GROMACS .gro file of C-alpha atoms in nm:
model
  334
    1UNK     CA    1   1.289   2.306   0.452
    2UNK     CA    2   0.923   2.268   0.418
    3UNK     CA    3   0.719   1.957   0.522
    4UNK     CA    4   0.348   1.870   0.519
    5UNK     CA    5   0.273   1.741   0.872
    6UNK     CA    6   0.004   1.622   1.102
    7UNK     CA    7   0.007   1.861   1.410
    8UNK     CA    8  -0.307   1.742   1.593
    9UNK     CA    9  -0.556   1.436   1.584
   10UNK     CA   10  -0.849   1.669   1.633
   11UNK     CA   11  -1.137   1.677   1.381
   12UNK     CA   12  -1.003   1.390   1.179
   13UNK     CA   13  -0.645   1.530   1.173
   14UNK     CA   14  -0.490   1.879   1.142
   15UNK     CA   15  -0.238   1.902   0.868
   16UNK     CA   16  -0.004   2.214   0.816
   17UNK     CA   17   0.307   2.314   0.630
   18UNK     CA   18   0.599   2.339   0.875
   19UNK     CA   19   0.958   2.452   0.857
   20UNK     CA   20   1.174   2.148   0.979
   21UNK     CA   21   1.546   2.085   0.985
   22UNK     CA   22   1.716   1.914   0.691
   23UNK     CA   23   1.782   1.559   0.770
   24UNK     CA   24   2.136   1.406   0.801
   25UNK     CA   25   2.225   1.047   0.720
   26UNK     CA   26   2.251   0.803   1.025
   27UNK     CA   27   2.519   0.521   0.996
   28UNK     CA   28   2.295   0.293   0.785
   29UNK     CA   29   2.100   0.566   0.618
   30UNK     CA   30   2.087   0.765   0.305
   31UNK     CA   31   1.934   1.119   0.259
   32UNK     CA   32   1.709   1.122  -0.048
   33UNK     CA   33   1.598   1.449  -0.216
   34UNK     CA   34   1.241   1.381  -0.267
   35UNK     CA   35   1.143   1.420  -0.651
   36UNK     CA   36   0.802   1.265  -0.602
   37UNK     CA   37   0.583   1.100  -0.341
   38UNK     CA   38   0.277   0.875  -0.377
   39UNK     CA   39  -0.043   0.928  -0.169
   40UNK     CA   40  -0.217   0.627  -0.009
   41UNK     CA   41  -0.538   0.577   0.207
   42UNK     CA   42  -0.297   0.504   0.480
   43UNK     CA   43  -0.193   0.870   0.490
   44UNK     CA   44  -0.552   0.958   0.578
   45UNK     CA   45  -0.578   0.665   0.835
   46UNK     CA   46  -0.274   0.792   1.005
   47UNK     CA   47  -0.393   1.148   1.018
   48UNK     CA   48  -0.733   1.024   1.165
   49UNK     CA   49  -0.554   0.865   1.445
   50UNK     CA   50  -0.637   0.502   1.345
   51UNK     CA   51  -0.297   0.388   1.439
   52UNK     CA   52  -0.250   0.578   1.765
   53UNK     CA   53  -0.269   0.271   1.991
   54UNK     CA   54  -0.043   0.066   1.762
   55UNK     CA   55   0.224   0.319   1.665
   56UNK     CA   56   0.308   0.585   1.922
   57UNK     CA   57   0.393   0.858   1.666
   58UNK     CA   58   0.518   1.179   1.814
   59UNK     CA   59   0.350   1.499   1.674
   60UNK     CA   60   0.420   1.696   1.460
   61UNK     CA   61   0.450   1.408   1.227
   62UNK     CA   62   0.546   1.453   0.865
   63UNK     CA   63   0.316   1.234   0.645
   64UNK     CA   64   0.389   1.042   0.327
   65UNK     CA   65   0.459   0.675   0.285
   66UNK     CA   66   0.665   0.634  -0.041
   67UNK     CA   67   0.897   0.831  -0.264
   68UNK     CA   68   1.127   0.853  -0.561
   69UNK     CA   69   1.420   1.072  -0.553
   70UNK     CA   70   1.809   1.125  -0.568
   71UNK     CA   71   2.051   1.032  -0.294
   72UNK     CA   72   2.238   1.343  -0.166
   73UNK     CA   73   2.424   1.193   0.134
   74UNK     CA   74   2.517   0.846   0.250
   75UNK     CA   75   2.587   0.725   0.612
   76UNK     CA   76   2.942   0.571   0.701
   77UNK     CA   77   2.820   0.220   0.699
   78UNK     CA   78   2.653   0.256   0.346
   79UNK     CA   79   2.877   0.114   0.070
   80UNK     CA   80   2.642   0.001  -0.213
   81UNK     CA   81   2.463   0.331  -0.271
   82UNK     CA   82   2.632   0.656  -0.385
   83UNK     CA   83   2.545   1.026  -0.404
   84UNK     CA   84   2.353   1.096  -0.715
   85UNK     CA   85   2.175   0.746  -0.746
   86UNK     CA   86   1.815   0.752  -0.816
   87UNK     CA   87   1.610   0.527  -0.575
   88UNK     CA   88   1.263   0.442  -0.473
   89UNK     CA   89   1.152   0.336  -0.138
   90UNK     CA   90   0.874   0.280   0.115
   91UNK     CA   91   1.029   0.394   0.460
   92UNK     CA   92   0.988   0.196   0.769
   93UNK     CA   93   0.642   0.269   0.928
   94UNK     CA   94   0.835   0.423   1.220
   95UNK     CA   95   1.020   0.651   0.987
   96UNK     CA   96   0.753   0.782   0.755
   97UNK     CA   97   0.750   1.136   0.612
   98UNK     CA   98   0.794   1.163   0.242
   99UNK     CA   99   0.587   1.478   0.195
  100UNK     CA  100   0.883   1.697   0.224
  101UNK     CA  101   1.203   1.817   0.034
  102UNK     CA  102   1.433   1.563   0.186
  103UNK     CA  103   1.429   1.255   0.416
  104UNK     CA  104   1.665   1.019   0.577
  105UNK     CA  105   1.575   0.656   0.490
  106UNK     CA  106   1.736   0.331   0.608
  107UNK     CA  107   1.933   0.202   0.308
  108UNK     CA  108   1.783  -0.143   0.344
  109UNK     CA  109   1.443   0.004   0.259
  110UNK     CA  110   1.557   0.164  -0.075
  111UNK     CA  111   1.606   0.015  -0.414
  112UNK     CA  112   1.749   0.146  -0.745
  113UNK     CA  113   1.489   0.322  -0.936
  114UNK     CA  114   1.369   0.094  -1.230
  115UNK     CA  115   1.500   0.237  -1.566
  116UNK     CA  116   1.252   0.394  -1.795
  117UNK     CA  117   1.025   0.530  -1.524
  118UNK     CA  118   0.966   0.890  -1.442
  119UNK     CA  119   1.010   0.994  -1.087
  120UNK     CA  120   0.624   1.016  -1.050
  121UNK     CA  121   0.580   0.670  -1.197
  122UNK     CA  122   0.838   0.516  -0.958
  123UNK     CA  123   0.693   0.699  -0.653
  124UNK     CA  124   0.355   0.539  -0.712
  125UNK     CA  125   0.484   0.184  -0.668
  126UNK     CA  126   0.687   0.109  -0.339
  127UNK     CA  127   0.392   0.072  -0.099
  128UNK     CA  128   0.140  -0.108  -0.320
  129UNK     CA  129   0.399  -0.312  -0.479
  130UNK     CA  130   0.525  -0.441  -0.147
  131UNK     CA  131   0.160  -0.488  -0.030
  132UNK     CA  132   0.089  -0.711  -0.341
  133UNK     CA  133   0.407  -0.904  -0.310
  134UNK     CA  134   0.378  -0.978   0.067
  135UNK     CA  135   0.012  -1.084   0.032
  136UNK     CA  136   0.075  -1.329  -0.256
  137UNK     CA  137   0.408  -1.471  -0.140
  138UNK     CA  138   0.396  -1.452   0.238
  139UNK     CA  139   0.045  -1.440   0.365
  140UNK     CA  140  -0.069  -1.663   0.066
  141UNK     CA  141   0.154  -1.868  -0.164
  142UNK     CA  142   0.024  -1.800  -0.512
  143UNK     CA  143   0.146  -2.052  -0.764
  144UNK     CA  144   0.108  -2.073  -1.139
  145UNK     CA  145  -0.248  -2.189  -1.220
  146UNK     CA  146  -0.410  -2.039  -0.902
  147UNK     CA  147  -0.703  -1.836  -0.918
  148UNK     CA  148  -0.681  -1.486  -0.730
  149UNK     CA  149  -0.970  -1.239  -0.685
  150UNK     CA  150  -0.862  -0.869  -0.631
  151UNK     CA  151  -1.113  -0.620  -0.541
  152UNK     CA  152  -1.089  -0.276  -0.715
  153UNK     CA  153  -0.859  -0.371  -0.999
  154UNK     CA  154  -0.792  -0.023  -1.129
  155UNK     CA  155  -0.737   0.145  -0.799
  156UNK     CA  156  -0.392   0.235  -0.658
  157UNK     CA  157  -0.330  -0.092  -0.505
  158UNK     CA  158  -0.572  -0.309  -0.710
  159UNK     CA  159  -0.397  -0.219  -1.038
  160UNK     CA  160  -0.047  -0.338  -0.911
  161UNK     CA  161  -0.197  -0.643  -0.729
  162UNK     CA  162  -0.365  -0.763  -1.063
  163UNK     CA  163  -0.034  -0.736  -1.240
  164UNK     CA  164   0.174  -0.910  -0.959
  165UNK     CA  165  -0.084  -1.195  -0.955
  166UNK     CA  166  -0.043  -1.229  -1.315
  167UNK     CA  167   0.335  -1.217  -1.304
  168UNK     CA  168   0.318  -1.501  -1.049
  169UNK     CA  169   0.116  -1.706  -1.302
  170UNK     CA  170  -0.230  -1.677  -1.157
  171UNK     CA  171  -0.572  -1.641  -1.322
  172UNK     CA  172  -0.696  -1.301  -1.205
  173UNK     CA  173  -1.049  -1.179  -1.146
  174UNK     CA  174  -1.146  -0.826  -1.047
  175UNK     CA  175  -1.407  -0.575  -0.991
  176UNK     CA  176  -1.423  -0.220  -1.159
  177UNK     CA  177  -1.662   0.035  -1.264
  178UNK     CA  178  -1.803   0.042  -1.611
  179UNK     CA  179  -1.557   0.290  -1.738
  180UNK     CA  180  -1.258   0.090  -1.636
  181UNK     CA  181  -1.354  -0.254  -1.765
  182UNK     CA  182  -1.110  -0.223  -2.067
  183UNK     CA  183  -0.835  -0.071  -1.852
  184UNK     CA  184  -0.851  -0.377  -1.601
  185UNK     CA  185  -0.824  -0.608  -1.903
  186UNK     CA  186  -0.521  -0.421  -2.023
  187UNK     CA  187  -0.357  -0.477  -1.697
  188UNK     CA  188  -0.393  -0.857  -1.722
  189UNK     CA  189  -0.727  -0.937  -1.550
  190UNK     CA  190  -0.894  -1.239  -1.703
  191UNK     CA  191  -1.226  -1.204  -1.542
  192UNK     CA  192  -1.363  -0.835  -1.517
  193UNK     CA  193  -1.673  -0.775  -1.324
  194UNK     CA  194  -1.858  -0.444  -1.362
  195UNK     CA  195  -1.976  -0.396  -0.998
  196UNK     CA  196  -2.234  -0.147  -1.123
  197UNK     CA  197  -2.419  -0.390  -1.310
  198UNK     CA  198  -2.305  -0.736  -1.200
  199UNK     CA  199  -2.265  -0.930  -0.881
  200UNK     CA  200  -1.913  -1.078  -0.863
  201UNK     CA  201  -2.038  -1.390  -0.671
  202UNK     CA  202  -2.210  -1.493  -0.998
  203UNK     CA  203  -1.873  -1.488  -1.201
  204UNK     CA  204  -1.601  -1.560  -0.940
  205UNK     CA  205  -1.620  -1.904  -0.767
  206UNK     CA  206  -1.389  -2.140  -0.595
  207UNK     CA  207  -1.090  -1.902  -0.592
  208UNK     CA  208  -0.766  -1.985  -0.424
  209UNK     CA  209  -0.682  -1.641  -0.294
  210UNK     CA  210  -0.881  -1.323  -0.224
  211UNK     CA  211  -0.711  -0.982  -0.156
  212UNK     CA  212  -0.957  -0.779   0.034
  213UNK     CA  213  -0.901  -0.413  -0.026
  214UNK     CA  214  -1.240  -0.275   0.106
  215UNK     CA  215  -1.307  -0.427   0.443
  216UNK     CA  216  -1.630  -0.384   0.627
  217UNK     CA  217  -1.915  -0.595   0.483
  218UNK     CA  218  -1.714  -0.674   0.174
  219UNK     CA  219  -1.466  -0.880   0.375
  220UNK     CA  220  -1.723  -1.150   0.458
  221UNK     CA  221  -1.906  -1.128   0.123
  222UNK     CA  222  -1.580  -1.174  -0.080
  223UNK     CA  223  -1.476  -1.450   0.151
  224UNK     CA  224  -1.757  -1.655  -0.006
  225UNK     CA  225  -1.582  -1.693  -0.337
  226UNK     CA  226  -1.294  -1.895  -0.179
  227UNK     CA  227  -1.264  -2.265  -0.243
  228UNK     CA  228  -1.212  -2.497   0.044
  229UNK     CA  229  -0.859  -2.450   0.171
  230UNK     CA  230  -0.835  -2.097   0.013
  231UNK     CA  231  -0.689  -1.791   0.186
  232UNK     CA  232  -0.823  -1.433   0.224
  233UNK     CA  233  -0.560  -1.175   0.266
  234UNK     CA  234  -0.717  -0.839   0.401
  235UNK     CA  235  -0.539  -0.510   0.418
  236UNK     CA  236  -0.872  -0.336   0.516
  237UNK     CA  237  -1.050  -0.576   0.752
  238UNK     CA  238  -1.001  -0.658   1.115
  239UNK     CA  239  -0.626  -0.703   1.227
  240UNK     CA  240  -0.544  -1.036   1.361
  241UNK     CA  241  -0.301  -1.138   1.634
  242UNK     CA  242   0.002  -1.168   1.406
  243UNK     CA  243  -0.005  -0.787   1.362
  244UNK     CA  244   0.053  -0.744   1.739
  245UNK     CA  245   0.362  -0.950   1.725
  246UNK     CA  246   0.489  -0.776   1.406
  247UNK     CA  247   0.473  -0.441   1.568
  248UNK     CA  248   0.620  -0.564   1.891
  249UNK     CA  249   0.307  -0.503   2.092
  250UNK     CA  250   0.226  -0.857   2.215
  251UNK     CA  251  -0.019  -0.717   2.474
  252UNK     CA  252  -0.249  -0.624   2.205
  253UNK     CA  253  -0.270  -0.978   2.074
  254UNK     CA  254  -0.594  -1.063   2.277
  255UNK     CA  255  -0.761  -0.747   2.141
  256UNK     CA  256  -0.685  -0.829   1.784
  257UNK     CA  257  -0.798  -1.178   1.842
  258UNK     CA  258  -1.132  -1.047   1.942
  259UNK     CA  259  -1.143  -0.793   1.662
  260UNK     CA  260  -1.082  -1.054   1.399
  261UNK     CA  261  -1.284  -1.330   1.546
  262UNK     CA  262  -1.595  -1.277   1.313
  263UNK     CA  263  -1.375  -1.292   0.991
  264UNK     CA  264  -1.176  -1.587   1.122
  265UNK     CA  265  -1.495  -1.778   1.223
  266UNK     CA  266  -1.641  -1.709   0.878
  267UNK     CA  267  -1.329  -1.830   0.722
  268UNK     CA  268  -1.328  -2.155   0.926
  269UNK     CA  269  -1.692  -2.234   0.822
  270UNK     CA  270  -1.560  -2.253   0.457
  271UNK     CA  271  -1.262  -2.438   0.562
  272UNK     CA  272  -1.050  -2.119   0.452
  273UNK     CA  273  -0.815  -1.904   0.620
  274UNK     CA  274  -0.829  -1.537   0.711
  275UNK     CA  275  -0.500  -1.345   0.720
  276UNK     CA  276  -0.437  -0.964   0.782
  277UNK     CA  277  -0.149  -0.776   0.613
  278UNK     CA  278   0.025  -0.476   0.745
  279UNK     CA  279   0.289  -0.441   0.495
  280UNK     CA  280   0.653  -0.384   0.588
  281UNK     CA  281   0.940  -0.183   0.406
  282UNK     CA  282   1.178  -0.397   0.219
  283UNK     CA  283   1.410  -0.264  -0.043
  284UNK     CA  284   1.526  -0.618  -0.141
  285UNK     CA  285   1.167  -0.707  -0.248
  286UNK     CA  286   1.142  -0.398  -0.456
  287UNK     CA  287   1.471  -0.463  -0.622
  288UNK     CA  288   1.360  -0.828  -0.710
  289UNK     CA  289   1.065  -0.692  -0.891
  290UNK     CA  290   1.268  -0.431  -1.079
  291UNK     CA  291   1.319  -0.669  -1.391
  292UNK     CA  292   0.948  -0.726  -1.429
  293UNK     CA  293   0.880  -0.339  -1.407
  294UNK     CA  294   1.161  -0.275  -1.661
  295UNK     CA  295   1.020  -0.548  -1.893
  296UNK     CA  296   0.671  -0.386  -1.870
  297UNK     CA  297   0.518  -0.694  -1.706
  298UNK     CA  298   0.425  -0.467  -1.404
  299UNK     CA  299   0.372  -0.096  -1.488
  300UNK     CA  300   0.265   0.188  -1.273
  301UNK     CA  301  -0.075   0.347  -1.310
  302UNK     CA  302  -0.064   0.723  -1.216
  303UNK     CA  303  -0.402   0.887  -1.235
  304UNK     CA  304  -0.338   1.241  -1.101
  305UNK     CA  305  -0.020   1.441  -1.038
  306UNK     CA  306   0.024   1.763  -0.824
  307UNK     CA  307   0.298   1.976  -0.731
  308UNK     CA  308   0.440   1.896  -0.388
  309UNK     CA  309   0.307   2.244  -0.275
  310UNK     CA  310  -0.051   2.133  -0.374
  311UNK     CA  311  -0.063   1.859  -0.116
  312UNK     CA  312  -0.389   2.005   0.035
  313UNK     CA  313  -0.559   1.952  -0.306
  314UNK     CA  314  -0.407   1.617  -0.351
  315UNK     CA  315  -0.520   1.497  -0.004
  316UNK     CA  316  -0.869   1.633  -0.072
  317UNK     CA  317  -0.888   1.432  -0.389
  318UNK     CA  318  -0.774   1.116  -0.204
  319UNK     CA  319  -1.040   1.177   0.064
  320UNK     CA  320  -1.318   1.222  -0.200
  321UNK     CA  321  -1.268   0.867  -0.332
  322UNK     CA  322  -1.284   0.985  -0.697
  323UNK     CA  323  -0.915   0.938  -0.785
  324UNK     CA  324  -0.967   0.611  -0.940
  325UNK     CA  325  -0.809   0.489  -1.174
  326UNK     CA  326  -0.452   0.490  -1.050
  327UNK     CA  327  -0.241   0.666  -0.781
  328UNK     CA  328  -0.218   1.028  -0.675
  329UNK     CA  329   0.142   1.158  -0.689
  330UNK     CA  330   0.281   1.496  -0.593
  331UNK     CA  331   0.612   1.608  -0.755
  332UNK     CA  332   0.876   1.866  -0.659
  333UNK     CA  333   0.916   2.142  -0.898
  334UNK     CA  334   1.197   2.091  -1.143
   0.00000   0.00000   0.00000
């Protein structure tokens, strides 16, 4: 079968179509026929070699971090999923590879596809939904009445994070471009700042939680909107020592301590906390959010769709940074 794979880290990553064997299900796995797969900045980061020191991927590596599809085979220890079931999933970070026709996925990483969604809509959700849930319930504990600031509220992650925070009962502020102000409000944002004409610091103050999706200088800038005792959860800033433990690489702990020192020091100066999030696969978390998706409280935002065979064009759009609003998704031909 065909698969879109990273074959070299040279020049920011060499990506090619390869012929690869069809997968078979391990004892605790299911094989899923991929009907749609979402694209994420993480795909570009992996291709550029940004995780080479953390995760020893063997090349060629099929890319792709999330999917929706139909189960075609189940392993001998799988009893609650059957051939023909529709599922969506974010595979474990060590078993990525959704840019292909079929993939073997640990059954624990899958969840039944929410009713009423297309394959493209379902495929746009797993990675960003898990990121938002883990940010707001594990790295920080968002409670009803809390105030949450999400950068980029109509992007692939931001659009879902705004809705998850609202689902948890928070008041939500976000930043968007002028053309997306009304869209952000329709997603549930209470305070919408047009970053082209306004400074968010003038409108967002004393917030309980900040979700940093931009990194670089924006990490320290957005940290200033936190109240005393607040928490910044970053998915784009410097990794902290917890990541080394999560990945089973404790020797990297001191390195990550140094990398995150500036951010942690800035947080301490405000009596706040800095936490880095590297989300993990978790089918049970996806399943717990399914009622909210089916009720329309959390809805996918798909901005662009391509056929699976047009992944080059889809990746180019992702790299351009012009895909907002919503996610880019590739679909298999019917």
